[in-house]
Short mmCIF file of C-alpha atoms and ligand atoms in Angstrom, two decimals:
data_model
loop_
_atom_site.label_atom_id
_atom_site.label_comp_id
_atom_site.label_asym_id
_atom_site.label_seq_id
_atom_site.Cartn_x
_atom_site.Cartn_y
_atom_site.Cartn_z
CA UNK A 16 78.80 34.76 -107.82
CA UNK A 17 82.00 35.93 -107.06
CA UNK A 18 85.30 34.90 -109.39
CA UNK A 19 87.65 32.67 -108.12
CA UNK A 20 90.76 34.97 -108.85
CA UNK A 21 89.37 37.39 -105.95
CA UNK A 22 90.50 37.52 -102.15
CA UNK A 23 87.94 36.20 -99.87
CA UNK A 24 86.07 39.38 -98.37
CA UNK A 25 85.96 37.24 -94.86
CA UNK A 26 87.61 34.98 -93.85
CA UNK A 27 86.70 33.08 -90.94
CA UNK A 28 89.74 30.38 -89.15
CA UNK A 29 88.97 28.34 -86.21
CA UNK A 30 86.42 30.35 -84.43
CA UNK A 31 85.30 29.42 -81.22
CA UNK A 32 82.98 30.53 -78.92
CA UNK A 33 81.02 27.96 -76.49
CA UNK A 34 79.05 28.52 -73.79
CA UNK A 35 78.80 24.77 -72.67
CA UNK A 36 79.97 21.60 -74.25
CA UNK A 37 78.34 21.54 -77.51
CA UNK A 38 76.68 24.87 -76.51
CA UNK A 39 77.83 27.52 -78.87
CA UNK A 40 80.04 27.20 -82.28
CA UNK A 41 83.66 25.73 -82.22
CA UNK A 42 86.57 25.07 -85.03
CA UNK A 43 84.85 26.71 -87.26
CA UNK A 44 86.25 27.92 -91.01
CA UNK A 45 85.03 28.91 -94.01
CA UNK A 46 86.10 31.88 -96.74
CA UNK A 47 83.15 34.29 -98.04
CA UNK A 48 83.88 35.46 -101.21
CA UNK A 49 82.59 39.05 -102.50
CA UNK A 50 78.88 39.03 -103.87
CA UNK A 51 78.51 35.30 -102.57
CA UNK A 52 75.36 34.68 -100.46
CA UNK A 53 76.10 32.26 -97.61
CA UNK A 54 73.54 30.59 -96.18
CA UNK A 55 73.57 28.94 -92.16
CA UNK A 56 71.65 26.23 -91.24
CA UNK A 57 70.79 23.58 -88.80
CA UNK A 58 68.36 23.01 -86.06
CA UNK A 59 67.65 24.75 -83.07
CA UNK A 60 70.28 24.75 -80.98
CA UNK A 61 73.00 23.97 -83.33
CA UNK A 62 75.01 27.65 -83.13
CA UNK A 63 73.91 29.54 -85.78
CA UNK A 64 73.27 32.83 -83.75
CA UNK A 65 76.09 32.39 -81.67
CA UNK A 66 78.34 31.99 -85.13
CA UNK A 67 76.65 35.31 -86.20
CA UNK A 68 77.25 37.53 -83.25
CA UNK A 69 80.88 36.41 -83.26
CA UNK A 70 81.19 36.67 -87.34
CA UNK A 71 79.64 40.33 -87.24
CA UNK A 72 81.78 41.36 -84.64
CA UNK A 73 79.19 41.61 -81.65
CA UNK A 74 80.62 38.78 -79.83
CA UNK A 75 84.33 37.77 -78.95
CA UNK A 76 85.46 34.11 -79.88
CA UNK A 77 87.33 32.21 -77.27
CA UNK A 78 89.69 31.54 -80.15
CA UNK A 79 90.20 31.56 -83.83
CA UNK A 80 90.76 34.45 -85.93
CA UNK A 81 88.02 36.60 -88.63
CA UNK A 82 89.45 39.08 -90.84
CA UNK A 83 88.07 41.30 -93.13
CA UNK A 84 89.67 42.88 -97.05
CA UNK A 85 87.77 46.35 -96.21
CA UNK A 86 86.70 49.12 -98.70
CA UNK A 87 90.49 50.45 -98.76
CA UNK A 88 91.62 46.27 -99.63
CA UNK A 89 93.37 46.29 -96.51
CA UNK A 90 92.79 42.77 -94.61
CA UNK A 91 91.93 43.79 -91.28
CA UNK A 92 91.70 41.55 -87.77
CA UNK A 93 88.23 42.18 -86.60
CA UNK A 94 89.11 41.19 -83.03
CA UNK A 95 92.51 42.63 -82.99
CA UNK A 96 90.72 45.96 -83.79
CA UNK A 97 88.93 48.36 -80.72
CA UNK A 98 85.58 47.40 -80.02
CA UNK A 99 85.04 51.34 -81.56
CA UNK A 100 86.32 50.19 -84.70
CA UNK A 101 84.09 47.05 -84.75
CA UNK A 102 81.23 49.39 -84.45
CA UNK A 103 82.12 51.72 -86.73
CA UNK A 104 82.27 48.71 -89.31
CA UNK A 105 78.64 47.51 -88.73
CA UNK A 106 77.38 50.89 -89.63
CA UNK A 107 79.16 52.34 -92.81
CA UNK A 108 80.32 48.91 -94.25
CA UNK A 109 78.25 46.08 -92.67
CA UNK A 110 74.97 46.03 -92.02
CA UNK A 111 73.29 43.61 -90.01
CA UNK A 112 69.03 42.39 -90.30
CA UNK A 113 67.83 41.19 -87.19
CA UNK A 114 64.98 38.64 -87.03
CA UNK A 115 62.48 41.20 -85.16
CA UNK A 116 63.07 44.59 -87.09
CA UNK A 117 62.53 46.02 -83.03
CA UNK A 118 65.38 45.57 -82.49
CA UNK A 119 67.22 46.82 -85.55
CA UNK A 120 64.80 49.89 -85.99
CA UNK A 121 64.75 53.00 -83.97
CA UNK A 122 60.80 52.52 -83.14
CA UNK A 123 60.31 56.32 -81.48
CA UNK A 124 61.66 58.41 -84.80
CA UNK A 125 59.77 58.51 -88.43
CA UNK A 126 60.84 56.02 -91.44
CA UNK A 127 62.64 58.23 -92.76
CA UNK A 128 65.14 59.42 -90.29
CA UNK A 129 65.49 55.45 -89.91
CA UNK A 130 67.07 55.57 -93.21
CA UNK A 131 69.02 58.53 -93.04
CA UNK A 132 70.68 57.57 -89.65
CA UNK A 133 73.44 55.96 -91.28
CA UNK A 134 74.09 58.83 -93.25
CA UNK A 135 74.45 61.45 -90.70
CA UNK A 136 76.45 59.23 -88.96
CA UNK A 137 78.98 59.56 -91.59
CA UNK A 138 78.94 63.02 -91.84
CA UNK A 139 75.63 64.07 -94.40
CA UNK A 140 73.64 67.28 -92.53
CA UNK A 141 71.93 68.00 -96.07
CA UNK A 142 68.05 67.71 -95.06
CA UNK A 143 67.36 67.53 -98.36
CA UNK A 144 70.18 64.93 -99.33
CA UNK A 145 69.10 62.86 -96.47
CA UNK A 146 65.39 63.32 -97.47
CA UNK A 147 65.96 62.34 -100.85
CA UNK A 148 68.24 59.20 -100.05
CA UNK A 149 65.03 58.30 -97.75
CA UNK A 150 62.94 58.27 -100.00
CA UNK A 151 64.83 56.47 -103.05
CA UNK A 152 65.41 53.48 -100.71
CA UNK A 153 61.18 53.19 -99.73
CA UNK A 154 60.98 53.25 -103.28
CA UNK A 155 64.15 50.15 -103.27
CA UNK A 156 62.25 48.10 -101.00
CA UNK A 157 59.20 49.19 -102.12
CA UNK A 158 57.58 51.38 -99.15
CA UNK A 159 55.08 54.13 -99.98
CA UNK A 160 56.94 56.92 -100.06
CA UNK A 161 54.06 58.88 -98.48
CA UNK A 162 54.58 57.29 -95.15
CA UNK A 163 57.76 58.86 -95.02
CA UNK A 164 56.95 60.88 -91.42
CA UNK A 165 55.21 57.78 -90.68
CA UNK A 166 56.82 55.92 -86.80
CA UNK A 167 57.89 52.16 -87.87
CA UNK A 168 55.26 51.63 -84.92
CA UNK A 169 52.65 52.48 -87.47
CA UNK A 170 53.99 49.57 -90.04
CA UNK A 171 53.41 46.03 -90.71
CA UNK A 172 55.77 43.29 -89.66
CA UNK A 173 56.53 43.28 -93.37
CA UNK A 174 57.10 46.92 -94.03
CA UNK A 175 59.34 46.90 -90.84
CA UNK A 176 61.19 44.71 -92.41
CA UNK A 177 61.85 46.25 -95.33
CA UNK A 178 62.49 49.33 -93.34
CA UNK A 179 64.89 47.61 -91.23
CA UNK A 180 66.67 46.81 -94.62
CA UNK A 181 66.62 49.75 -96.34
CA UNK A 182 68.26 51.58 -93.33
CA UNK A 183 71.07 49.24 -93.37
CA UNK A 184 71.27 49.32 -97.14
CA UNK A 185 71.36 53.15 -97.57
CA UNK A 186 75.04 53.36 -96.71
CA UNK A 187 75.88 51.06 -99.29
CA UNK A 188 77.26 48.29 -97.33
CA UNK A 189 79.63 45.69 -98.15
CA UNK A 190 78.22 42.44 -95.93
CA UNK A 191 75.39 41.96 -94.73
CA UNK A 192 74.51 39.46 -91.76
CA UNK A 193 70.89 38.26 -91.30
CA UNK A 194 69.14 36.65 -88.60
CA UNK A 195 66.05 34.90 -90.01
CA UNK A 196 65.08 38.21 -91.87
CA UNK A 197 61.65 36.27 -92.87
CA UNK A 198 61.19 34.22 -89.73
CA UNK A 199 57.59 35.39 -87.87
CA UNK A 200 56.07 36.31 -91.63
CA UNK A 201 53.12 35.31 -92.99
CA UNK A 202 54.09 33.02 -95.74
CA UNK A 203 52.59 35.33 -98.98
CA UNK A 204 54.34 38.60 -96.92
CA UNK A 205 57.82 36.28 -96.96
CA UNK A 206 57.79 35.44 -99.83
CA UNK A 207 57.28 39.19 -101.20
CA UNK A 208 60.72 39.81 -98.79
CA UNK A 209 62.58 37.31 -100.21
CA UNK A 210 61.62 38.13 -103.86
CA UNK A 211 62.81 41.88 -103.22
CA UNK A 212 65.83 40.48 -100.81
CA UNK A 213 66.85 38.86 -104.14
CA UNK A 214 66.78 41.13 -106.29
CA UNK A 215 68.55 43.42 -104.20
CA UNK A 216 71.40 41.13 -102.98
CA UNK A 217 72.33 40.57 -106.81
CA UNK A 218 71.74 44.15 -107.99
CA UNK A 219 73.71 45.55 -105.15
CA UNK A 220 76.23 42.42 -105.40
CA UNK A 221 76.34 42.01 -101.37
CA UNK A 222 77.64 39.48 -99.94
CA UNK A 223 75.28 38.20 -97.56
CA UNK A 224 75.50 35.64 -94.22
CA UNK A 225 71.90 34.68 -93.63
CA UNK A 226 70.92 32.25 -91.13
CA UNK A 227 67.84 30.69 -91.41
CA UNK A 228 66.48 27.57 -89.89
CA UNK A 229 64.08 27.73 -93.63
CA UNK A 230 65.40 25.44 -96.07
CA UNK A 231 63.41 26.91 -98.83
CA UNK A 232 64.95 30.36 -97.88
CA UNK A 233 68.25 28.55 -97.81
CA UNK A 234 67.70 27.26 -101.54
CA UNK A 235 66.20 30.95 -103.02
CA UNK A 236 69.30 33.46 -101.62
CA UNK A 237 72.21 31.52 -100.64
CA UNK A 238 75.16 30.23 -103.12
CA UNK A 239 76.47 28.06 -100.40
CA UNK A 240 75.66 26.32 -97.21
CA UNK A 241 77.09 25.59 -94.40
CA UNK A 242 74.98 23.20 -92.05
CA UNK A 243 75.77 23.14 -88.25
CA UNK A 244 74.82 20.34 -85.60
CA UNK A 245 75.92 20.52 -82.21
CA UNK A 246 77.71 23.89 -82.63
CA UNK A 247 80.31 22.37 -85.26
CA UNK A 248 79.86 22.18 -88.89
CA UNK A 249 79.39 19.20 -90.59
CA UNK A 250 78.95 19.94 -94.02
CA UNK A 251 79.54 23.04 -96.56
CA UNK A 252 79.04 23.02 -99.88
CA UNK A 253 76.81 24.82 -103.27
CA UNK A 254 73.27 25.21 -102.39
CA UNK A 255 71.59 22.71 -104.66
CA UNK A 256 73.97 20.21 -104.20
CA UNK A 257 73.66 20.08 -100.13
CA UNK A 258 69.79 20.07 -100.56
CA UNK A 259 69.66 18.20 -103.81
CA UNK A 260 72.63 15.61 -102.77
CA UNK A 261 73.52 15.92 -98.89
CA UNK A 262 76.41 13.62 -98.00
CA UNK A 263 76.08 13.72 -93.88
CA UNK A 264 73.66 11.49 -92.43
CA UNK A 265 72.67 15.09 -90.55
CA UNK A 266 72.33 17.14 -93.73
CA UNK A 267 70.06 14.32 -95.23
CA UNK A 268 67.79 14.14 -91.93
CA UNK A 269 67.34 18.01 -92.14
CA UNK A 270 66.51 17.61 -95.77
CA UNK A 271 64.70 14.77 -96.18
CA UNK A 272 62.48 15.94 -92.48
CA UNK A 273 62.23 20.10 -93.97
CA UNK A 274 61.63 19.06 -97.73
CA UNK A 275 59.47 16.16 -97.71
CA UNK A 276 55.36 16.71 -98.13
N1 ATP B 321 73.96 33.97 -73.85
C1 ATP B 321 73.97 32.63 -73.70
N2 ATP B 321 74.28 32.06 -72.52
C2 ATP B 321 74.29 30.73 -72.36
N3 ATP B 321 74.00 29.85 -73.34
C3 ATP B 321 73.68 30.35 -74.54
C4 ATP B 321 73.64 31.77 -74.79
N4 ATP B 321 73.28 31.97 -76.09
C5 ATP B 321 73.10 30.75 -76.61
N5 ATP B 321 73.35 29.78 -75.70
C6 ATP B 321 73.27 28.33 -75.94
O1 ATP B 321 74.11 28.00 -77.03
C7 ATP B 321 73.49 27.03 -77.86
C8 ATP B 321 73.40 27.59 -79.28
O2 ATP B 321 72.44 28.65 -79.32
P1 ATP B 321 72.16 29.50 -80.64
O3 ATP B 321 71.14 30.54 -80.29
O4 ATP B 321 73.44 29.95 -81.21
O5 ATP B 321 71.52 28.38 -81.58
P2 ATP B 321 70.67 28.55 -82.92
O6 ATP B 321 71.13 27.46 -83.82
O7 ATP B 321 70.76 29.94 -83.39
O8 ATP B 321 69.22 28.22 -82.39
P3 ATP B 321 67.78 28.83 -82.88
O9 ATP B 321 67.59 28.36 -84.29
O10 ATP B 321 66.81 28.21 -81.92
O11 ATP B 321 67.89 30.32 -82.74
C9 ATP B 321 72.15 26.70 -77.24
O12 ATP B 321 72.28 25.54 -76.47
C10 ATP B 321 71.87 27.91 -76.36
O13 ATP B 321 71.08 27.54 -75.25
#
């Protein structure tokens, strides 16, 4: 957990985006602090993509204001930067899991030049650097490092996952956002992920936005919650005490209806 002398690494002031009434995220504010894990949650519906795509820089708020304390510990305005700037973010600094690891892998190239992507994108030509960072991260998130040449066609939902995660990690990123990394698993294959996702989050100290609609998720990676209804939050707090002790009606119908044999 991060120390409470340090500068938030985001932080996130009135932000809204709707698409509809209710439709969407609105007023929302929070601080992330550096190596804290926060979790989103809320039903289906409630804004918690929508909140992602605009905290990760993919979509533009309507109003509010994110910035960002980057590598350098300069604060920067992610929406009063160039959209090239925003993308040059998500790929040395950021990295971002998407729920179907289509869409976050390159499916027609081999595992490993899924990893090294990143890499070459910031400058590495080395074959045998990029090689050799490929295969230390399928040994990270535990990939055989013989399917190396292998497409990500050729994998398991799992392994794509953890291929979709080792290619963001491999330029040592700062934040990460996921989108229901586990969401789509079968339960003994998630439960692998989020065993390795944990270990990794607190070795690499990331700090981590992870929506999930999964509770139990919720209470294994995240420091923090923030639960959304009807695009708005309406509670935030530590982990264990939001599922342990939820003060909103809302928080203690999700609870009770998740938690509850
Ligand atoms: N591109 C869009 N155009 C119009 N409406 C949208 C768009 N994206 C989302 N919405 C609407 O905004 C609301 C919030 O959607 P969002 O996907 O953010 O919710 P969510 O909490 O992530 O839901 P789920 O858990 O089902 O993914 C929904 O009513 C949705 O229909």
């Amino acid at each position: 957990m991060a120390s409470i002398c340090s500068q938030p690494l985001l932080q996130v002031t009135n932000v809204t985006h709707l698409f509809g009434p209710e439709k969407g995220c609105q007023e929302i504010s929070f601080d992330l602090y550096p190596g804290e894990v926060l979790g989103i949650v809320g039903e289906s519906g409630s804004g918690k993509s929508t909140l992602l795509s605009v905290l990760s820089g993919r979509r533009s708020p309507d109003s509010g204001s994110i910035t960002y304390l980057n590598a350098k510990n300069e604060r920067t305005d992610l929406y009063a930067s160039t959209e090239a700037q925003r993308r040059t973010l998500l790929r040395t600094e950021w990295g971002f899991v998407e729920q179907n690891p289509r869409d976050g892998l390159r499916i027609g190239v081999s595992a490993g030049a899924n990893i090294g992507e990143r890499l070459m994108a910031q400058g590495e030509r080395h074959y045998t650097e990029l090689r050799k960072a490929a295969l230390h991260w399928m040994t990270q998130v535990e990939l055989d490092t013989k399917r190396i040449d292998d497409l990500p066609s050729t994998f398991s939902g799992g392994m794509q996952q953890r291929l979709q995660i080792a290619r963001n990690l491999v330029s040592k990123p700062r934040l990460v956002f996921m989108d229901e990394p586990t969401a789509g698993l079968d339960v003994s294959v998630q439960a692998k992920l989020l065993d390795l996702m944990r270990m990794l989050v607190r070795d690499l100290g990331l700090s981590v936005i992870i929506v999930t609609h999964d509770l139990a998720v919720a209470r294994l990676l995240a420091d923090r919650l923030v639960v959304m209804r009807r695009s708005r939050i309406v509670e935030t707090g530590l982990t264990d005490q939001i599922l342990d002790d939820p003060q909103h009606p809302y928080s203690q119908l999700l609870v009770s209806s998740v938690l509850q044999p």
